[in-house]
CSV table of N, CA and C in Angstrom, one decimal:
chain,number,residue,atom,x,y,z
A,1,SER,N,-150.3,250.7,-39.3
A,1,SER,CA,-150.9,249.8,-40.7
A,1,SER,C,-151.1,250.6,-41.5
A,2,LYS,N,-151.4,249.7,-42.7
A,2,LYS,CA,-152.5,251.0,-43.6
A,2,LYS,C,-153.6,250.5,-43.5
A,3,PRO,N,-154.2,251.6,-44.1
A,3,PRO,CA,-156.0,251.7,-44.0
A,3,PRO,C,-155.9,250.6,-43.9
A,4,GLY,N,-157.4,250.7,-43.8
A,4,GLY,CA,-158.1,248.8,-43.7
A,4,GLY,C,-157.7,247.8,-42.8
A,5,THR,N,-157.1,247.7,-42.7
A,5,THR,CA,-155.9,246.7,-41.2
A,5,THR,C,-157.1,247.0,-40.6
A,6,PHE,N,-157.6,247.8,-39.3
A,6,PHE,CA,-158.3,247.5,-38.9
A,6,PHE,C,-159.5,247.3,-38.8
A,7,ALA,N,-160.9,248.0,-39.8
A,7,ALA,CA,-161.4,246.9,-40.6
A,7,ALA,C,-161.5,245.4,-40.3
A,8,THR,N,-160.3,245.1,-41.6
A,8,THR,CA,-160.1,243.9,-41.3
A,8,THR,C,-160.4,243.1,-40.3
A,9,MET,N,-159.0,243.8,-39.4
A,9,MET,CA,-159.1,242.5,-38.2
A,9,MET,C,-161.2,243.0,-37.6
A,10,CYS,N,-161.4,243.6,-37.4
A,10,CYS,CA,-163.2,243.6,-36.8
A,10,CYS,C,-164.1,242.9,-37.7
A,11,GLN,N,-163.1,241.8,-38.3
A,11,GLN,CA,-163.6,241.2,-39.2
A,11,GLN,C,-163.9,240.0,-38.8
A,12,ILE,N,-162.6,239.8,-38.3
A,12,ILE,CA,-162.4,238.3,-38.3
A,12,ILE,C,-163.0,238.6,-36.1
A,13,LEU,N,-163.3,239.6,-35.4
A,13,LEU,CA,-163.2,239.6,-34.4
A,13,LEU,C,-164.3,239.4,-34.2
A,14,ILE,N,-165.3,239.7,-34.9
A,14,ILE,CA,-166.5,240.0,-34.9
A,14,ILE,C,-167.0,238.2,-34.7
A,15,HIS,N,-166.7,237.5,-35.1
A,15,HIS,CA,-166.6,236.0,-34.7
A,15,HIS,C,-165.4,235.7,-33.8
A,16,CYS,N,-165.1,235.9,-32.6
A,16,CYS,CA,-164.8,235.6,-31.3
A,16,CYS,C,-166.0,235.0,-30.6
A,17,SER,N,-165.8,234.4,-29.1
A,17,SER,CA,-166.7,233.4,-28.4
A,17,SER,C,-167.1,234.8,-27.0
A,18,ASN,N,-165.8,235.5,-27.2
A,18,ASN,CA,-165.7,236.3,-25.5
A,18,ASN,C,-164.6,237.4,-26.3
A,19,LEU,N,-164.4,238.5,-25.6
A,19,LEU,CA,-164.1,239.6,-25.4
A,19,LEU,C,-162.3,239.1,-24.8
A,20,GLU,N,-162.5,237.4,-23.9
A,20,GLU,CA,-161.1,238.0,-24.0
A,20,GLU,C,-160.5,237.0,-25.8
A,21,SER,N,-161.4,236.4,-26.2
A,21,SER,CA,-160.7,236.3,-27.4
A,21,SER,C,-161.5,236.5,-28.2
A,22,VAL,N,-161.4,237.5,-28.8
A,22,VAL,CA,-161.0,239.6,-29.1
A,22,VAL,C,-159.9,239.8,-28.6
A,23,TYR,N,-158.4,239.9,-27.9
A,23,TYR,CA,-157.7,240.2,-28.0
A,23,TYR,C,-157.0,239.4,-27.3
A,24,ARG,N,-157.1,238.9,-27.7
A,24,ARG,CA,-156.7,237.4,-28.5
A,24,ARG,C,-155.6,237.2,-29.2
A,25,LYS,N,-156.7,236.9,-30.1
A,25,LYS,CA,-156.3,237.2,-32.2
A,25,LYS,C,-156.7,238.8,-32.5
A,26,SER,N,-156.9,239.7,-31.3
A,26,SER,CA,-155.5,240.9,-32.0
A,26,SER,C,-154.7,241.1,-31.5
A,27,CYS,N,-154.0,240.5,-30.4
A,27,CYS,CA,-152.8,240.7,-30.5
A,27,CYS,C,-152.8,240.0,-31.6
A,28,GLN,N,-153.2,238.5,-31.6
A,28,GLN,CA,-152.2,237.8,-32.9
A,28,GLN,C,-152.1,238.5,-34.1
A,29,PHE,N,-153.2,239.1,-34.8
A,29,PHE,CA,-153.5,239.1,-36.1
A,29,PHE,C,-152.5,240.6,-36.3
A,30,TYR,N,-152.1,240.9,-34.4
A,30,TYR,CA,-151.1,242.6,-35.3
A,30,TYR,C,-149.7,242.5,-35.5
A,31,SER,N,-149.3,241.2,-34.8
A,31,SER,CA,-148.3,240.9,-34.6
A,31,SER,C,-147.6,240.2,-35.9
A,32,LEU,N,-148.9,239.7,-37.2
A,32,LEU,CA,-148.1,239.9,-37.8
A,32,LEU,C,-147.6,241.0,-39.1
A,33,PHE,N,-147.7,242.9,-38.1
A,33,PHE,CA,-147.5,243.5,-39.2
A,33,PHE,C,-146.1,243.9,-38.4
A,34,GLU,N,-144.8,245.1,-39.1
A,34,GLU,CA,-143.5,246.1,-38.6
A,34,GLU,C,-144.5,246.5,-37.6
A,35,LYS,N,-144.1,247.2,-36.6
A,35,LYS,CA,-145.5,248.0,-35.4
A,35,LYS,C,-144.5,249.3,-35.1
A,36,PRO,N,-145.3,249.7,-34.3
A,36,PRO,CA,-144.0,250.9,-33.5
A,36,PRO,C,-144.2,250.5,-32.1
A,37,VAL,N,-146.1,250.1,-31.8
A,37,VAL,CA,-146.2,249.6,-30.4
A,37,VAL,C,-147.0,247.9,-31.0
A,38,SER,N,-147.4,247.5,-30.2
A,38,SER,CA,-148.6,246.3,-29.5
A,38,SER,C,-148.9,246.7,-29.0
A,39,LEU,N,-150.0,245.3,-28.5
A,39,LEU,CA,-151.6,245.5,-27.7
A,39,LEU,C,-151.1,243.9,-27.0
A,40,GLU,N,-151.1,244.4,-25.7
A,40,GLU,CA,-150.7,242.3,-24.7
A,40,GLU,C,-151.6,242.9,-23.5
A,41,LEU,N,-152.4,241.7,-23.9
A,41,LEU,CA,-153.5,241.1,-22.5
A,41,LEU,C,-152.5,240.9,-21.2
A,42,SER,N,-153.5,240.1,-20.4
A,42,SER,CA,-152.3,240.0,-18.7
A,42,SER,C,-153.7,240.2,-18.4
A,43,ILE,N,-153.8,238.6,-17.2
A,43,ILE,CA,-155.3,238.2,-16.3
A,43,ILE,C,-154.0,238.7,-15.0
A,44,ASN,N,-154.5,239.3,-14.5
A,44,ASN,CA,-153.6,239.2,-12.4
A,44,ASN,C,-154.9,238.6,-12.3
A,45,GLY,N,-155.3,237.6,-11.7
A,45,GLY,CA,-155.8,237.3,-10.5
A,45,GLY,C,-157.5,237.8,-11.2
A,46,ASP,N,-158.1,238.5,-10.7
A,46,ASP,CA,-159.0,238.8,-10.7
A,46,ASP,C,-159.5,240.3,-11.9
A,47,GLN,N,-158.0,240.9,-12.6
A,47,GLN,CA,-158.0,242.4,-12.5
A,47,GLN,C,-157.5,241.4,-14.2
A,48,GLY,N,-157.9,242.3,-15.2
A,48,GLY,CA,-157.9,242.1,-16.9
A,48,GLY,C,-157.0,243.7,-17.3
A,49,VAL,N,-155.6,243.0,-17.4
A,49,VAL,CA,-154.1,244.2,-18.3
A,49,VAL,C,-154.1,244.5,-19.8
A,50,LEU,N,-154.7,245.4,-20.4
A,50,LEU,CA,-154.3,245.6,-21.3
A,50,LEU,C,-153.7,246.6,-22.0
A,51,THR,N,-152.0,245.9,-22.4
A,51,THR,CA,-150.9,247.1,-22.3
A,51,THR,C,-151.3,247.7,-23.1
A,52,VAL,N,-149.9,248.5,-23.6
A,52,VAL,CA,-149.1,249.7,-24.5
A,52,VAL,C,-147.7,248.9,-24.2
A,53,ARG,N,-147.7,247.4,-26.0
A,53,ARG,CA,-145.8,247.7,-25.5
A,53,ARG,C,-144.7,248.5,-26.1
A,54,SER,N,-144.2,248.6,-26.7
A,54,SER,CA,-143.0,248.6,-28.2
A,54,SER,C,-141.9,247.6,-27.9
A,55,GLU,N,-141.0,247.6,-28.7
A,55,GLU,CA,-140.1,247.3,-28.2
A,55,GLU,C,-138.7,247.6,-29.1
A,56,GLU,N,-138.9,249.2,-29.6
A,56,GLU,CA,-138.1,250.1,-29.4
A,56,GLU,C,-138.7,251.5,-29.0
A,57,GLU,N,-138.1,252.1,-28.6
A,57,GLU,CA,-138.5,253.7,-28.5
A,57,GLU,C,-139.5,254.4,-29.9
A,58,PHE,N,-140.6,255.4,-30.1
A,58,PHE,CA,-140.1,255.3,-30.8
A,58,PHE,C,-141.1,257.1,-30.8
A,59,SER,N,-141.0,257.8,-32.1
A,59,SER,CA,-141.3,259.3,-31.7
A,59,SER,C,-142.9,259.5,-32.1
A,60,ASP,N,-143.9,260.3,-30.3
A,60,ASP,CA,-145.0,260.4,-29.6
A,60,ASP,C,-144.7,261.5,-29.4
A,61,PRO,N,-145.1,262.8,-29.2
A,61,PRO,CA,-144.7,263.7,-28.4
A,61,PRO,C,-145.7,263.9,-27.8
A,62,MET,N,-147.0,263.8,-28.1
A,62,MET,CA,-147.8,264.1,-27.8
A,62,MET,C,-148.2,262.7,-27.7
A,63,HIS,N,-147.9,262.1,-27.3
A,63,HIS,CA,-148.4,260.5,-26.5
A,63,HIS,C,-150.4,259.8,-27.1
A,64,PHE,N,-150.5,260.9,-28.7
A,64,PHE,CA,-151.9,260.6,-29.5
A,64,PHE,C,-151.3,258.7,-29.0
A,65,LEU,N,-150.9,258.3,-30.1
A,65,LEU,CA,-150.7,256.5,-30.1
A,65,LEU,C,-151.4,256.2,-29.6
A,66,GLN,N,-151.1,256.4,-27.9
A,66,GLN,CA,-150.6,255.3,-26.4
A,66,GLN,C,-152.2,256.4,-26.4
A,67,GLU,N,-152.3,256.9,-26.4
A,67,GLU,CA,-154.0,257.2,-26.4
A,67,GLU,C,-155.4,257.1,-26.9
A,68,SER,N,-155.0,256.8,-27.7
A,68,SER,CA,-155.7,256.2,-29.2
A,68,SER,C,-155.8,254.8,-28.7
A,69,LEU,N,-154.6,254.0,-28.8
A,69,LEU,CA,-155.1,252.7,-28.8
A,69,LEU,C,-155.8,252.3,-27.5
A,70,LEU,N,-155.5,253.3,-26.4
A,70,LEU,CA,-156.4,252.7,-25.3
A,70,LEU,C,-157.8,253.1,-25.0
A,71,VAL,N,-157.5,254.3,-25.6
A,71,VAL,CA,-159.5,254.6,-25.8
A,71,VAL,C,-160.6,254.0,-26.9
A,72,ILE,N,-159.5,253.7,-28.3
A,72,ILE,CA,-160.7,253.4,-29.1
A,72,ILE,C,-160.9,251.5,-28.5
A,73,TRP,N,-159.1,250.5,-28.1
A,73,TRP,CA,-160.0,249.3,-27.7
A,73,TRP,C,-161.5,249.4,-26.1
A,74,HIS,N,-161.1,250.5,-25.6
A,74,HIS,CA,-161.4,250.4,-24.7
A,74,HIS,C,-163.6,250.2,-25.7
A,75,ARG,N,-163.4,251.3,-25.7
A,75,ARG,CA,-165.0,251.8,-27.0
A,75,ARG,C,-165.1,250.3,-27.3
A,76,LEU,N,-164.8,250.1,-28.5
A,76,LEU,CA,-164.2,249.4,-29.5
A,76,LEU,C,-165.8,248.0,-28.1
A,77,SER,N,-164.0,247.4,-27.1
A,77,SER,CA,-164.9,246.5,-26.0
A,77,SER,C,-166.1,246.4,-25.6
A,78,CYS,N,-166.5,247.6,-24.8
A,78,CYS,CA,-168.2,247.7,-24.9
A,78,CYS,C,-169.1,247.1,-25.7
A,79,TRP,N,-168.7,248.1,-27.1
A,79,TRP,CA,-170.2,247.7,-27.5
A,79,TRP,C,-170.7,246.7,-28.4
A,80,LEU,N,-168.7,245.3,-28.6
A,80,LEU,CA,-169.0,244.4,-28.6
A,80,LEU,C,-169.4,243.6,-28.3
A,81,ILE,N,-169.2,243.3,-26.5
A,81,ILE,CA,-170.4,243.0,-25.5
A,81,ILE,C,-171.5,243.3,-25.0
A,82,GLY,N,-171.6,244.8,-25.5
A,82,GLY,CA,-172.6,245.7,-25.3
A,82,GLY,C,-173.1,245.9,-23.9
A,83,SER,N,-171.6,246.4,-22.8
A,83,SER,CA,-172.1,247.0,-22.2
A,83,SER,C,-170.2,247.4,-21.5
A,84,HIS,N,-170.4,248.5,-21.0
A,84,HIS,CA,-169.8,249.5,-20.3
A,84,HIS,C,-169.2,248.9,-19.7
A,85,ILE,N,-167.6,248.9,-20.2
A,85,ILE,CA,-166.4,248.0,-18.9
A,85,ILE,C,-166.2,249.3,-18.2
A,86,ILE,N,-166.7,249.1,-17.2
A,86,ILE,CA,-166.2,250.6,-16.0
A,86,ILE,C,-163.9,249.7,-16.1
A,87,LEU,N,-163.6,251.2,-16.5
A,87,LEU,CA,-162.0,250.4,-15.6
A,87,LEU,C,-161.7,251.1,-14.1
A,88,ASP,N,-160.8,250.7,-13.5
A,88,ASP,CA,-160.5,250.2,-11.7
A,88,ASP,C,-158.9,251.4,-12.7
A,89,LYS,N,-158.3,251.1,-13.6
A,89,LYS,CA,-157.4,252.9,-13.5
A,89,LYS,C,-156.1,252.4,-14.6
A,90,ALA,N,-155.4,253.3,-15.3
A,90,ALA,CA,-155.0,253.6,-16.4
A,90,ALA,C,-153.4,254.2,-15.5
A,91,THR,N,-152.9,253.9,-16.5
A,91,THR,CA,-151.2,253.6,-16.1
A,91,THR,C,-150.2,254.4,-17.1
A,92,PHE,N,-150.0,255.0,-16.7
A,92,PHE,CA,-148.1,255.8,-18.8
A,92,PHE,C,-147.9,256.5,-18.3
A,93,ARG,N,-146.6,255.7,-18.9
A,93,ARG,CA,-144.8,255.4,-19.0
A,93,ARG,C,-144.2,256.7,-18.9
A,94,TYR,N,-145.8,258.0,-19.6
A,94,TYR,CA,-144.9,259.8,-19.4
A,94,TYR,C,-146.0,260.3,-18.0
A,95,PRO,N,-145.1,261.7,-18.0
A,95,PRO,CA,-145.7,262.5,-17.1
A,95,PRO,C,-146.8,263.0,-17.4
A,96,PRO,N,-147.7,263.6,-16.2
A,96,PRO,CA,-149.0,264.2,-16.7
A,96,PRO,C,-148.6,265.4,-17.8
A,97,PRO,N,-149.4,265.1,-19.6
A,97,PRO,CA,-148.9,266.4,-20.2
A,97,PRO,C,-149.7,267.4,-19.6
A,98,GLU,N,-149.6,268.3,-20.7
A,98,GLU,CA,-150.7,270.0,-20.5
A,98,GLU,C,-151.6,269.1,-21.0
A,99,HIS,N,-152.9,268.6,-21.5
A,99,HIS,CA,-153.6,268.5,-21.9
A,99,HIS,C,-153.9,267.2,-20.7
A,100,GLU,N,-153.5,266.9,-20.0
A,100,GLU,CA,-153.9,266.1,-18.8
A,100,GLU,C,-155.4,265.9,-18.5
A,101,ALA,N,-156.1,267.3,-18.1
A,101,ALA,CA,-157.3,267.4,-17.9
A,101,ALA,C,-158.0,266.7,-18.8
A,102,GLU,N,-158.4,266.4,-20.3
A,102,GLU,CA,-158.8,265.5,-21.3
A,102,GLU,C,-158.7,264.3,-20.6
A,103,TYR,N,-157.6,263.6,-20.1
A,103,TYR,CA,-157.7,262.5,-19.5
A,103,TYR,C,-158.8,262.6,-19.0
A,104,ARG,N,-159.2,262.2,-18.0
A,104,ARG,CA,-160.2,261.6,-17.3
A,104,ARG,C,-162.0,262.1,-17.6
A,105,HIS,N,-161.8,262.8,-19.5
A,105,HIS,CA,-163.0,262.4,-20.1
A,105,HIS,C,-162.4,261.0,-21.3
A,106,LEU,N,-161.7,261.4,-21.0
A,106,LEU,CA,-161.1,260.2,-21.9
A,106,LEU,C,-161.3,258.4,-21.0
A,107,PHE,N,-160.5,259.0,-19.8
A,107,PHE,CA,-160.6,257.5,-18.8
A,107,PHE,C,-162.2,256.7,-18.3
A,108,TYR,N,-162.4,258.4,-17.6
A,108,TYR,CA,-162.9,258.1,-16.3
A,108,TYR,C,-162.6,256.9,-15.0
A,109,CYS,N,-161.8,257.1,-15.1
A,109,CYS,CA,-161.5,256.4,-13.6
A,109,CYS,C,-160.5,257.0,-13.2
A,110,PRO,N,-159.7,256.9,-12.5
A,110,PRO,CA,-158.2,257.0,-11.2
A,110,PRO,C,-157.1,256.9,-12.3
A,111,LEU,N,-156.0,258.2,-12.3
A,111,LEU,CA,-154.8,258.4,-14.4
A,111,LEU,C,-153.8,258.0,-12.8
A,112,HIS,N,-152.7,257.7,-13.5
A,112,HIS,CA,-151.6,257.7,-12.6
A,112,HIS,C,-150.9,257.9,-13.8
A,113,PHE,N,-149.6,258.7,-13.3
A,113,PHE,CA,-148.8,258.8,-14.4
A,113,PHE,C,-147.1,258.7,-13.6
A,114,SER,N,-146.0,258.9,-15.3
A,114,SER,CA,-144.5,257.9,-14.5
A,114,SER,C,-144.7,256.9,-13.7
A,115,LYS,N,-145.2,255.9,-14.6
A,115,LYS,CA,-145.5,254.6,-14.0
A,115,LYS,C,-144.6,253.8,-15.0
A,116,SER,N,-144.3,252.5,-14.8
A,116,SER,CA,-143.6,252.1,-15.4
A,116,SER,C,-144.3,251.0,-17.3
A,117,GLU,N,-145.9,251.1,-17.4
A,117,GLU,CA,-146.5,251.4,-18.1
A,117,GLU,C,-147.5,252.2,-18.7
A,118,THR,N,-147.8,251.9,-20.2
A,118,THR,CA,-149.3,252.3,-20.3
A,118,THR,C,-150.4,251.5,-19.6
A,119,ALA,N,-151.4,251.6,-19.5
A,119,ALA,CA,-152.5,250.6,-19.7
A,119,ALA,C,-153.7,250.9,-19.3
A,120,ILE,N,-154.5,249.5,-19.3
A,120,ILE,CA,-155.3,250.3,-18.6
A,120,ILE,C,-156.3,249.3,-17.9
A,121,TYR,N,-156.8,248.9,-16.1
A,121,TYR,CA,-156.8,248.4,-15.6
A,121,TYR,C,-158.8,248.0,-15.9
A,122,PHE,N,-159.5,246.6,-15.6
A,122,PHE,CA,-160.5,246.7,-15.9
A,122,PHE,C,-160.4,244.8,-14.6
A,123,ASN,N,-162.5,244.9,-14.5
A,123,ASN,CA,-162.5,243.1,-13.7
A,123,ASN,C,-161.9,242.1,-14.6
A,124,ALA,N,-161.9,241.4,-14.5
A,124,ALA,CA,-161.2,240.5,-15.0
A,124,ALA,C,-162.3,239.9,-16.3
A,125,ARG,N,-163.4,240.3,-15.0
A,125,ARG,CA,-165.3,239.5,-15.6
A,125,ARG,C,-165.4,239.5,-16.5
A,126,TYR,N,-165.0,240.9,-17.2
A,126,TYR,CA,-165.7,241.0,-18.3
A,126,TYR,C,-165.0,240.7,-19.6
A,127,LEU,N,-163.8,239.6,-18.8
A,127,LEU,CA,-163.3,239.5,-20.2
A,127,LEU,C,-163.8,238.2,-20.7
A,128,LYS,N,-165.0,237.7,-20.3
A,128,LYS,CA,-165.4,236.2,-20.4
A,128,LYS,C,-166.9,236.5,-20.7
A,129,MET,N,-167.1,237.4,-21.0
A,129,MET,CA,-168.7,238.1,-21.5
A,129,MET,C,-168.7,237.7,-22.7
A,130,PRO,N,-169.5,237.2,-23.3
A,130,PRO,CA,-170.0,237.0,-24.9
A,130,PRO,C,-169.8,238.4,-25.3
A,131,ILE,N,-169.5,237.9,-26.7
A,131,ILE,CA,-169.8,239.1,-28.2
A,131,ILE,C,-171.2,239.4,-28.5
A,132,LYS,N,-171.6,240.3,-28.7
A,132,LYS,CA,-173.4,240.4,-28.7
A,132,LYS,C,-173.2,240.6,-30.2
A,133,VAL,N,-172.0,241.3,-30.9
A,133,VAL,CA,-172.9,242.0,-31.9
A,133,VAL,C,-171.8,240.9,-33.4
A,134,LEU,N,-172.6,239.7,-32.5
A,134,LEU,CA,-173.0,238.3,-34.0
A,134,LEU,C,-173.2,238.6,-35.6
A,135,ASN,N,-174.8,239.3,-35.5
A,135,ASN,CA,-175.0,239.2,-36.2
A,135,ASN,C,-175.5,240.5,-36.8
A,136,ILE,N,-174.2,241.7,-37.2
A,136,ILE,CA,-174.5,242.7,-36.8
A,136,ILE,C,-173.9,243.0,-39.3
A,137,SER,N,-174.1,243.4,-39.5
A,137,SER,CA,-173.6,243.8,-40.7
A,137,SER,C,-172.3,243.8,-41.6
A,138,ARG,N,-172.1,244.0,-42.4
A,138,ARG,CA,-170.9,243.8,-42.1
A,138,ARG,C,-170.5,245.2,-43.1
A,139,ALA,N,-171.0,245.5,-43.3
A,139,ALA,CA,-171.5,246.5,-43.6
A,139,ALA,C,-171.4,248.5,-42.9
A,140,THR,N,-172.3,247.3,-41.9
A,140,THR,CA,-171.9,248.2,-40.6
A,140,THR,C,-170.7,248.5,-39.9
A,141,LEU,N,-170.1,247.3,-39.5
A,141,LEU,CA,-169.1,247.0,-39.3
A,141,LEU,C,-167.3,247.6,-40.3
A,142,ILE,N,-167.7,247.6,-41.0
A,142,ILE,CA,-166.8,248.3,-41.2
A,142,ILE,C,-167.2,249.8,-41.6
A,143,THR,N,-168.4,250.7,-41.9
A,143,THR,CA,-168.5,251.6,-41.8
A,143,THR,C,-168.4,252.0,-40.2
A,144,TRP,N,-167.9,252.0,-39.5
A,144,TRP,CA,-167.8,251.8,-38.2
A,144,TRP,C,-165.8,251.6,-38.0
A,145,ALA,N,-165.5,250.4,-38.7
A,145,ALA,CA,-164.8,250.9,-38.2
A,145,ALA,C,-163.5,251.9,-38.9
A,146,GLU,N,-164.3,251.7,-40.0
A,146,GLU,CA,-163.0,253.0,-41.2
A,146,GLU,C,-163.2,254.3,-40.4
A,147,ALA,N,-164.3,254.9,-40.0
A,147,ALA,CA,-164.5,255.9,-38.9
A,147,ALA,C,-163.9,256.3,-38.3
A,148,LEU,N,-163.2,254.9,-38.0
A,148,LEU,CA,-162.3,255.7,-36.7
A,148,LEU,C,-160.8,255.5,-37.1
């Protein structure tokens, strides 16, 4: 997406009531643009799953785009609710990359490669947690979002 898209979306997200609404609103926001991938939230019982989806094959030979999306959304989510979200596991559609050892520093959870989807799994209770950064200044938010 174009520079400033993520910062604009973050300005919308800080007005959401809880983490689930953040994910739903961000998925809706990104559906407005053509993109190689998107994110999808699903809830299976007490398990929340944030999945990277693609409508067609795309070039990501080092898996940077997929890794980055999961890491950015996990970290942003933690910041928005003011609490660390413990990941239950992370799955990847591709075999272990050469830099596999770095993944444990990115995700801090069990890692599973060559699976049917690229996703992070966490307790669904986090989805009901309120957004804590409602009073953050616009300048602070934009500075943070543009630094990504």
